[in-house]
């Protein structure tokens, strides 16, 4: 418990110094919601094309779209994680050094 309290205090101290991290997180959530909405609509259109014609091209595009959706969502999450980790690393290594 004492170690968790120290970690929580440090996290809150960094957040007070760099409040833009909340903006990065909120921006990524909004971007993810918008991208997910777009992706679901694209998959719905491709699904209706496949059901209507039993089209192999629509199936291939649908599989590509699923891979692309997964890839892009992972990239968004990793960019945010790297950005926030960089802020905490900068605080850890450089705060109070000059």
Short mmCIF file of N, CA, C and O in Angstrom, two decimals:
data_model
loop_
_atom_site.label_atom_id
_atom_site.label_comp_id
_atom_site.label_asym_id
_atom_site.label_seq_id
_atom_site.Cartn_x
_atom_site.Cartn_y
_atom_site.Cartn_z
N UNK A 1 0.82 -1.20 0.00
CA UNK A 1 0.00 0.00 0.00
C UNK A 1 0.87 1.27 0.00
O UNK A 1 0.55 2.19 -0.75
N UNK A 2 1.93 1.36 0.79
CA UNK A 2 2.72 2.59 0.76
C UNK A 2 3.35 2.86 -0.62
O UNK A 2 3.40 4.01 -1.07
N UNK A 3 3.81 1.80 -1.27
CA UNK A 3 4.39 1.98 -2.60
C UNK A 3 3.34 2.47 -3.59
O UNK A 3 3.62 3.35 -4.42
N UNK A 4 2.14 1.93 -3.52
CA UNK A 4 1.06 2.38 -4.40
C UNK A 4 0.71 3.84 -4.16
O UNK A 4 0.42 4.59 -5.10
N UNK A 5 0.77 4.26 -2.90
CA UNK A 5 0.50 5.67 -2.58
C UNK A 5 1.57 6.58 -3.17
O UNK A 5 1.26 7.66 -3.68
N UNK A 6 2.82 6.15 -3.14
CA UNK A 6 3.90 6.94 -3.73
C UNK A 6 3.73 7.04 -5.25
O UNK A 6 3.89 8.12 -5.83
N UNK A 7 3.40 5.94 -5.87
CA UNK A 7 3.19 5.94 -7.32
C UNK A 7 2.03 6.86 -7.70
O UNK A 7 2.13 7.66 -8.64
N UNK A 8 0.94 6.76 -6.98
CA UNK A 8 -0.22 7.61 -7.26
C UNK A 8 0.10 9.08 -7.06
O UNK A 8 -0.29 9.93 -7.87
N UNK A 9 0.85 9.40 -6.02
CA UNK A 9 1.26 10.78 -5.78
C UNK A 9 2.14 11.29 -6.92
O UNK A 9 1.97 12.42 -7.40
N UNK A 10 3.06 10.47 -7.37
CA UNK A 10 3.94 10.86 -8.47
C UNK A 10 3.15 11.08 -9.76
O UNK A 10 3.38 12.05 -10.49
N UNK A 11 2.22 10.19 -10.03
CA UNK A 11 1.39 10.32 -11.23
C UNK A 11 0.60 11.63 -11.19
O UNK A 11 0.52 12.37 -12.18
N UNK A 12 0.02 11.94 -10.06
CA UNK A 12 -0.74 13.18 -9.94
C UNK A 12 0.15 14.42 -10.03
O UNK A 12 -0.26 15.44 -10.59
N UNK A 13 1.37 14.34 -9.51
CA UNK A 13 2.30 15.45 -9.63
C UNK A 13 2.66 15.71 -11.10
O UNK A 13 2.72 16.86 -11.53
N UNK A 14 2.93 14.64 -11.83
CA UNK A 14 3.25 14.79 -13.26
C UNK A 14 2.04 15.33 -14.02
O UNK A 14 2.18 16.19 -14.89
N UNK A 15 0.88 14.88 -13.69
CA UNK A 15 -0.33 15.34 -14.36
C UNK A 15 -0.59 16.82 -14.07
O UNK A 15 -1.08 17.54 -14.94
N UNK A 16 -0.25 17.29 -12.88
CA UNK A 16 -0.39 18.71 -12.57
C UNK A 16 0.60 19.55 -13.38
O UNK A 16 0.28 20.66 -13.80
N UNK A 17 1.81 19.01 -13.60
CA UNK A 17 2.82 19.74 -14.37
C UNK A 17 2.52 19.74 -15.87
O UNK A 17 2.81 20.72 -16.57
N UNK A 18 1.98 18.66 -16.36
CA UNK A 18 1.72 18.49 -17.80
C UNK A 18 0.25 18.11 -18.03
O UNK A 18 -0.06 16.96 -18.36
N UNK A 19 -0.66 19.07 -17.90
CA UNK A 19 -2.08 18.73 -18.05
C UNK A 19 -2.47 18.40 -19.49
O UNK A 19 -3.56 17.87 -19.72
N UNK A 20 -1.59 18.67 -20.44
CA UNK A 20 -1.92 18.35 -21.83
C UNK A 20 -2.02 16.84 -22.06
O UNK A 20 -2.60 16.41 -23.07
N UNK A 21 -1.50 16.05 -21.13
CA UNK A 21 -1.64 14.59 -21.27
C UNK A 21 -3.10 14.18 -21.26
O UNK A 21 -3.48 13.22 -21.94
N UNK A 22 -3.92 14.90 -20.50
CA UNK A 22 -5.36 14.61 -20.53
C UNK A 22 -5.94 14.92 -21.90
O UNK A 22 -6.82 14.21 -22.38
N UNK A 23 -5.45 15.98 -22.53
CA UNK A 23 -5.89 16.32 -23.88
C UNK A 23 -5.49 15.27 -24.90
O UNK A 23 -6.27 14.94 -25.80
N UNK A 24 -4.29 14.74 -24.76
CA UNK A 24 -3.83 13.67 -25.67
C UNK A 24 -4.73 12.44 -25.50
O UNK A 24 -5.16 11.84 -26.49
N UNK A 25 -5.01 12.10 -24.27
CA UNK A 25 -5.86 10.93 -24.01
C UNK A 25 -7.28 11.16 -24.53
O UNK A 25 -7.85 10.28 -25.18
N UNK A 26 -7.84 12.33 -24.24
CA UNK A 26 -9.20 12.63 -24.71
C UNK A 26 -9.25 12.68 -26.23
O UNK A 26 -10.21 12.19 -26.85
N UNK A 27 -8.22 13.25 -26.84
CA UNK A 27 -8.17 13.30 -28.31
C UNK A 27 -8.11 11.91 -28.92
O UNK A 27 -8.74 11.64 -29.94
N UNK A 28 -7.35 11.02 -28.29
CA UNK A 28 -7.27 9.66 -28.82
C UNK A 28 -8.60 8.92 -28.67
O UNK A 28 -8.97 8.13 -29.53
N UNK A 29 -9.31 9.18 -27.58
CA UNK A 29 -10.61 8.55 -27.40
C UNK A 29 -11.59 9.04 -28.47
O UNK A 29 -12.31 8.24 -29.10
N UNK A 30 -11.59 10.35 -28.72
CA UNK A 30 -12.47 10.90 -29.75
C UNK A 30 -12.09 10.36 -31.13
O UNK A 30 -12.96 9.96 -31.91
N UNK A 31 -10.80 10.33 -31.42
CA UNK A 31 -10.33 9.79 -32.70
C UNK A 31 -10.72 8.32 -32.86
O UNK A 31 -11.17 7.91 -33.94
N UNK A 32 -10.60 7.56 -31.80
CA UNK A 32 -10.97 6.15 -31.86
C UNK A 32 -12.47 5.97 -32.09
O UNK A 32 -12.88 5.11 -32.87
N UNK A 33 -13.29 6.79 -31.44
CA UNK A 33 -14.73 6.70 -31.64
C UNK A 33 -15.11 7.05 -33.08
O UNK A 33 -15.90 6.35 -33.72
N UNK A 34 -14.52 8.13 -33.60
CA UNK A 34 -14.82 8.53 -34.98
C UNK A 34 -14.36 7.46 -35.96
O UNK A 34 -15.09 7.08 -36.89
N UNK A 35 -13.15 6.94 -35.77
CA UNK A 35 -12.63 5.92 -36.67
C UNK A 35 -13.45 4.63 -36.58
O UNK A 35 -13.70 3.98 -37.59
N UNK A 36 -13.87 4.26 -35.38
CA UNK A 36 -14.68 3.05 -35.23
C UNK A 36 -16.03 3.20 -35.92
O UNK A 36 -16.50 2.26 -36.57
N UNK A 37 -16.63 4.38 -35.81
CA UNK A 37 -17.90 4.62 -36.48
C UNK A 37 -17.74 4.51 -38.00
O UNK A 37 -18.54 3.87 -38.68
N UNK A 38 -16.69 5.12 -38.52
CA UNK A 38 -16.40 5.04 -39.95
C UNK A 38 -16.16 3.59 -40.36
O UNK A 38 -16.68 3.13 -41.38
N UNK A 39 -15.38 2.87 -39.57
CA UNK A 39 -15.05 1.49 -39.91
C UNK A 39 -16.26 0.58 -39.92
O UNK A 39 -16.42 -0.28 -40.79
N UNK A 40 -17.13 0.77 -38.94
CA UNK A 40 -18.34 -0.05 -38.89
C UNK A 40 -19.22 0.21 -40.10
O UNK A 40 -19.80 -0.71 -40.67
N UNK A 41 -19.30 1.48 -40.52
CA UNK A 41 -20.12 1.78 -41.70
C UNK A 41 -19.50 1.17 -42.96
O UNK A 41 -20.22 0.65 -43.82
N UNK A 42 -18.18 1.21 -43.08
CA UNK A 42 -17.52 0.60 -44.25
C UNK A 42 -17.76 -0.90 -44.25
O UNK A 42 -18.07 -1.49 -45.30
N UNK A 43 -17.61 -1.53 -43.09
CA UNK A 43 -17.85 -2.98 -43.03
C UNK A 43 -19.30 -3.32 -43.32
O UNK A 43 -19.59 -4.35 -43.94
N UNK A 44 -20.23 -2.48 -42.88
CA UNK A 44 -21.64 -2.71 -43.20
C UNK A 44 -21.91 -2.63 -44.69
O UNK A 44 -22.66 -3.45 -45.24
N UNK A 45 -21.31 -1.65 -45.35
CA UNK A 45 -21.48 -1.52 -46.80
C UNK A 45 -20.88 -2.71 -47.52
O UNK A 45 -21.51 -3.29 -48.43
N UNK A 46 -19.68 -3.11 -47.12
CA UNK A 46 -19.05 -4.27 -47.77
C UNK A 46 -19.85 -5.56 -47.50
O UNK A 46 -19.96 -6.42 -48.38
N UNK A 47 -20.39 -5.69 -46.29
CA UNK A 47 -21.21 -6.86 -45.98
C UNK A 47 -22.47 -6.92 -46.82
O UNK A 47 -22.88 -7.98 -47.29
N UNK A 48 -23.11 -5.76 -47.03
CA UNK A 48 -24.32 -5.76 -47.86
C UNK A 48 -23.98 -6.04 -49.32
O UNK A 48 -24.76 -6.69 -50.02
N UNK A 49 -22.83 -5.57 -49.79
CA UNK A 49 -22.41 -5.90 -51.16
C UNK A 49 -22.15 -7.39 -51.31
O UNK A 49 -22.50 -7.99 -52.32
N UNK A 50 -21.52 -7.99 -50.30
CA UNK A 50 -21.23 -9.41 -50.38
C UNK A 50 -22.51 -10.24 -50.34
O UNK A 50 -22.66 -11.21 -51.09
N UNK A 51 -23.45 -9.86 -49.49
CA UNK A 51 -24.71 -10.61 -49.40
C UNK A 51 -25.54 -10.45 -50.67
O UNK A 51 -26.23 -11.37 -51.08
N UNK A 52 -25.47 -9.29 -51.30
CA UNK A 52 -26.28 -9.05 -52.49
C UNK A 52 -25.77 -9.85 -53.69
O UNK A 52 -26.55 -10.43 -54.43
N UNK A 53 -24.46 -9.87 -53.89
CA UNK A 53 -23.91 -10.48 -55.10
C UNK A 53 -23.06 -11.72 -54.84
O UNK A 53 -22.63 -12.36 -55.78
N UNK A 54 -22.78 -12.03 -53.58
CA UNK A 54 -21.83 -13.08 -53.24
C UNK A 54 -20.50 -12.80 -53.95
O UNK A 54 -19.89 -13.68 -54.53
N UNK A 55 -20.10 -11.56 -53.87
CA UNK A 55 -18.95 -11.05 -54.60
C UNK A 55 -17.66 -11.35 -53.83
O UNK A 55 -17.52 -11.01 -52.66
N UNK A 56 -16.71 -12.00 -54.49
CA UNK A 56 -15.42 -12.33 -53.86
C UNK A 56 -14.61 -11.07 -53.60
O UNK A 56 -13.86 -11.00 -52.63
N UNK A 57 -14.75 -10.06 -54.45
CA UNK A 57 -14.03 -8.81 -54.26
C UNK A 57 -14.49 -8.13 -52.97
O UNK A 57 -13.67 -7.63 -52.19
N UNK A 58 -15.79 -8.13 -52.72
CA UNK A 58 -16.32 -7.54 -51.49
C UNK A 58 -15.80 -8.31 -50.26
O UNK A 58 -15.49 -7.70 -49.23
N UNK A 59 -15.70 -9.62 -50.37
CA UNK A 59 -15.17 -10.42 -49.28
C UNK A 59 -13.70 -10.07 -49.02
O UNK A 59 -13.28 -9.88 -47.88
N UNK A 60 -12.93 -9.97 -50.08
CA UNK A 60 -11.52 -9.61 -49.95
C UNK A 60 -11.34 -8.22 -49.36
O UNK A 60 -10.50 -8.00 -48.49
N UNK A 61 -12.15 -7.28 -49.83
CA UNK A 61 -12.08 -5.93 -49.28
C UNK A 61 -12.51 -5.89 -47.82
O UNK A 61 -11.97 -5.13 -47.02
N UNK A 62 -13.47 -6.72 -47.47
CA UNK A 62 -13.90 -6.80 -46.08
C UNK A 62 -12.80 -7.33 -45.17
O UNK A 62 -12.59 -6.81 -44.08
N UNK A 63 -12.12 -8.37 -45.62
CA UNK A 63 -11.01 -8.91 -44.83
C UNK A 63 -9.88 -7.89 -44.70
O UNK A 63 -9.29 -7.73 -43.63
N UNK A 64 -9.59 -7.18 -45.79
CA UNK A 64 -8.59 -6.13 -45.74
C UNK A 64 -9.02 -5.02 -44.78
O UNK A 64 -8.21 -4.50 -44.01
N UNK A 65 -10.31 -4.66 -44.80
CA UNK A 65 -10.81 -3.61 -43.92
C UNK A 65 -10.70 -4.01 -42.46
O UNK A 65 -10.34 -3.19 -41.61
N UNK A 66 -10.99 -5.26 -42.15
CA UNK A 66 -10.87 -5.73 -40.77
C UNK A 66 -9.42 -5.64 -40.30
O UNK A 66 -9.12 -5.16 -39.20
N UNK A 67 -8.49 -6.08 -41.16
CA UNK A 67 -7.07 -5.98 -40.82
C UNK A 67 -6.66 -4.52 -40.64
O UNK A 67 -5.93 -4.17 -39.70
N UNK A 68 -7.12 -3.66 -41.53
CA UNK A 68 -6.78 -2.24 -41.47
C UNK A 68 -7.35 -1.58 -40.22
O UNK A 68 -6.68 -0.75 -39.58
N UNK A 69 -8.56 -1.95 -39.83
CA UNK A 69 -9.18 -1.40 -38.62
C UNK A 69 -8.37 -1.81 -37.39
O UNK A 69 -8.07 -0.99 -36.52
N UNK A 70 -8.02 -3.08 -37.32
CA UNK A 70 -7.22 -3.56 -36.20
C UNK A 70 -5.87 -2.85 -36.14
O UNK A 70 -5.43 -2.38 -35.09
N UNK A 71 -5.21 -2.76 -37.28
CA UNK A 71 -3.89 -2.13 -37.36
C UNK A 71 -3.95 -0.67 -36.91
O UNK A 71 -3.15 -0.22 -36.09
N UNK A 72 -4.91 0.08 -37.43
CA UNK A 72 -5.01 1.49 -37.12
C UNK A 72 -5.36 1.72 -35.65
O UNK A 72 -4.81 2.63 -35.01
N UNK A 73 -6.24 0.91 -35.10
CA UNK A 73 -6.58 1.09 -33.68
C UNK A 73 -5.37 0.80 -32.80
O UNK A 73 -5.16 1.48 -31.79
N UNK A 74 -4.55 -0.17 -33.18
CA UNK A 74 -3.34 -0.46 -32.42
C UNK A 74 -2.33 0.68 -32.54
O UNK A 74 -1.65 1.03 -31.57
N UNK A 75 -2.20 1.27 -33.71
CA UNK A 75 -1.29 2.38 -33.90
C UNK A 75 -1.71 3.58 -33.05
O UNK A 75 -0.88 4.22 -32.39
N UNK A 76 -3.00 3.89 -33.03
CA UNK A 76 -3.49 5.01 -32.22
C UNK A 76 -3.15 4.77 -30.74
O UNK A 76 -2.62 5.65 -30.06
N UNK A 77 -3.43 3.59 -30.25
CA UNK A 77 -3.14 3.29 -28.85
C UNK A 77 -1.65 3.33 -28.53
O UNK A 77 -1.24 3.85 -27.49
N UNK A 78 -0.83 2.83 -29.44
CA UNK A 78 0.61 2.83 -29.20
C UNK A 78 1.21 4.22 -29.26
O UNK A 78 2.14 4.53 -28.51
N UNK A 79 0.71 5.07 -30.14
CA UNK A 79 1.20 6.45 -30.20
C UNK A 79 0.88 7.18 -28.90
O UNK A 79 1.73 7.89 -28.35
N UNK A 80 -0.32 7.00 -28.40
CA UNK A 80 -0.70 7.64 -27.13
C UNK A 80 0.14 7.09 -25.98
O UNK A 80 0.64 7.85 -25.14
N UNK A 81 0.33 5.80 -25.93
CA UNK A 81 1.14 5.20 -24.86
C UNK A 81 2.57 5.70 -24.91
O UNK A 81 3.15 6.06 -23.87
N UNK A 82 3.16 5.79 -26.09
CA UNK A 82 4.52 6.28 -26.23
C UNK A 82 4.63 7.75 -25.84
O UNK A 82 5.60 8.17 -25.20
N UNK A 83 3.65 8.54 -26.23
CA UNK A 83 3.65 9.96 -25.88
C UNK A 83 3.60 10.16 -24.37
O UNK A 83 4.39 10.92 -23.80
N UNK A 84 2.71 9.47 -23.71
CA UNK A 84 2.57 9.62 -22.27
C UNK A 84 3.78 9.03 -21.54
O UNK A 84 4.28 9.61 -20.57
N UNK A 85 4.30 7.92 -22.03
CA UNK A 85 5.50 7.34 -21.41
C UNK A 85 6.69 8.28 -21.56
O UNK A 85 7.52 8.37 -20.65
N UNK A 86 6.77 8.99 -22.67
CA UNK A 86 7.85 9.96 -22.86
C UNK A 86 7.76 11.10 -21.87
O UNK A 86 8.78 11.58 -21.36
N UNK A 87 6.56 11.55 -21.58
CA UNK A 87 6.38 12.62 -20.59
C UNK A 87 6.83 12.14 -19.21
O UNK A 87 7.55 12.84 -18.49
N UNK A 88 6.42 10.94 -18.83
CA UNK A 88 6.81 10.43 -17.52
C UNK A 88 8.32 10.16 -17.45
O UNK A 88 8.95 10.40 -16.42
N UNK A 89 8.91 9.69 -18.54
CA UNK A 89 10.36 9.47 -18.55
C UNK A 89 11.11 10.79 -18.43
O UNK A 89 12.11 10.88 -17.71
N UNK A 90 10.63 11.82 -19.12
CA UNK A 90 11.25 13.13 -19.01
C UNK A 90 11.17 13.65 -17.58
O UNK A 90 12.14 14.19 -17.05
N UNK A 91 10.01 13.48 -16.97
CA UNK A 91 9.85 13.89 -15.57
C UNK A 91 10.81 13.11 -14.68
O UNK A 91 11.48 13.70 -13.83
N UNK A 92 10.89 11.84 -14.88
CA UNK A 92 11.72 10.99 -14.01
C UNK A 92 13.19 11.33 -14.12
O UNK A 92 13.90 11.42 -13.12
N UNK A 93 13.67 11.50 -15.37
CA UNK A 93 15.09 11.69 -15.57
C UNK A 93 15.54 13.15 -15.48
O UNK A 93 16.70 13.41 -15.15
N UNK A 94 14.68 14.10 -15.81
CA UNK A 94 15.15 15.47 -15.93
C UNK A 94 14.53 16.46 -14.94
O UNK A 94 15.01 17.60 -14.86
N UNK A 95 13.49 16.10 -14.25
CA UNK A 95 12.82 17.06 -13.37
C UNK A 95 13.75 17.43 -12.21
O UNK A 95 14.26 16.57 -11.52
N UNK A 96 13.94 18.71 -12.04
CA UNK A 96 14.77 19.22 -10.96
C UNK A 96 16.27 19.19 -11.25
O UNK A 96 17.07 19.46 -10.37
N UNK A 97 16.64 18.87 -12.50
CA UNK A 97 18.06 18.79 -12.81
C UNK A 97 18.62 20.12 -13.33
O UNK A 97 19.79 20.22 -13.60
N UNK A 98 17.79 21.09 -13.49
CA UNK A 98 18.38 22.35 -13.92
C UNK A 98 17.43 23.19 -14.61
O UNK A 98 17.39 24.14 -15.10
#
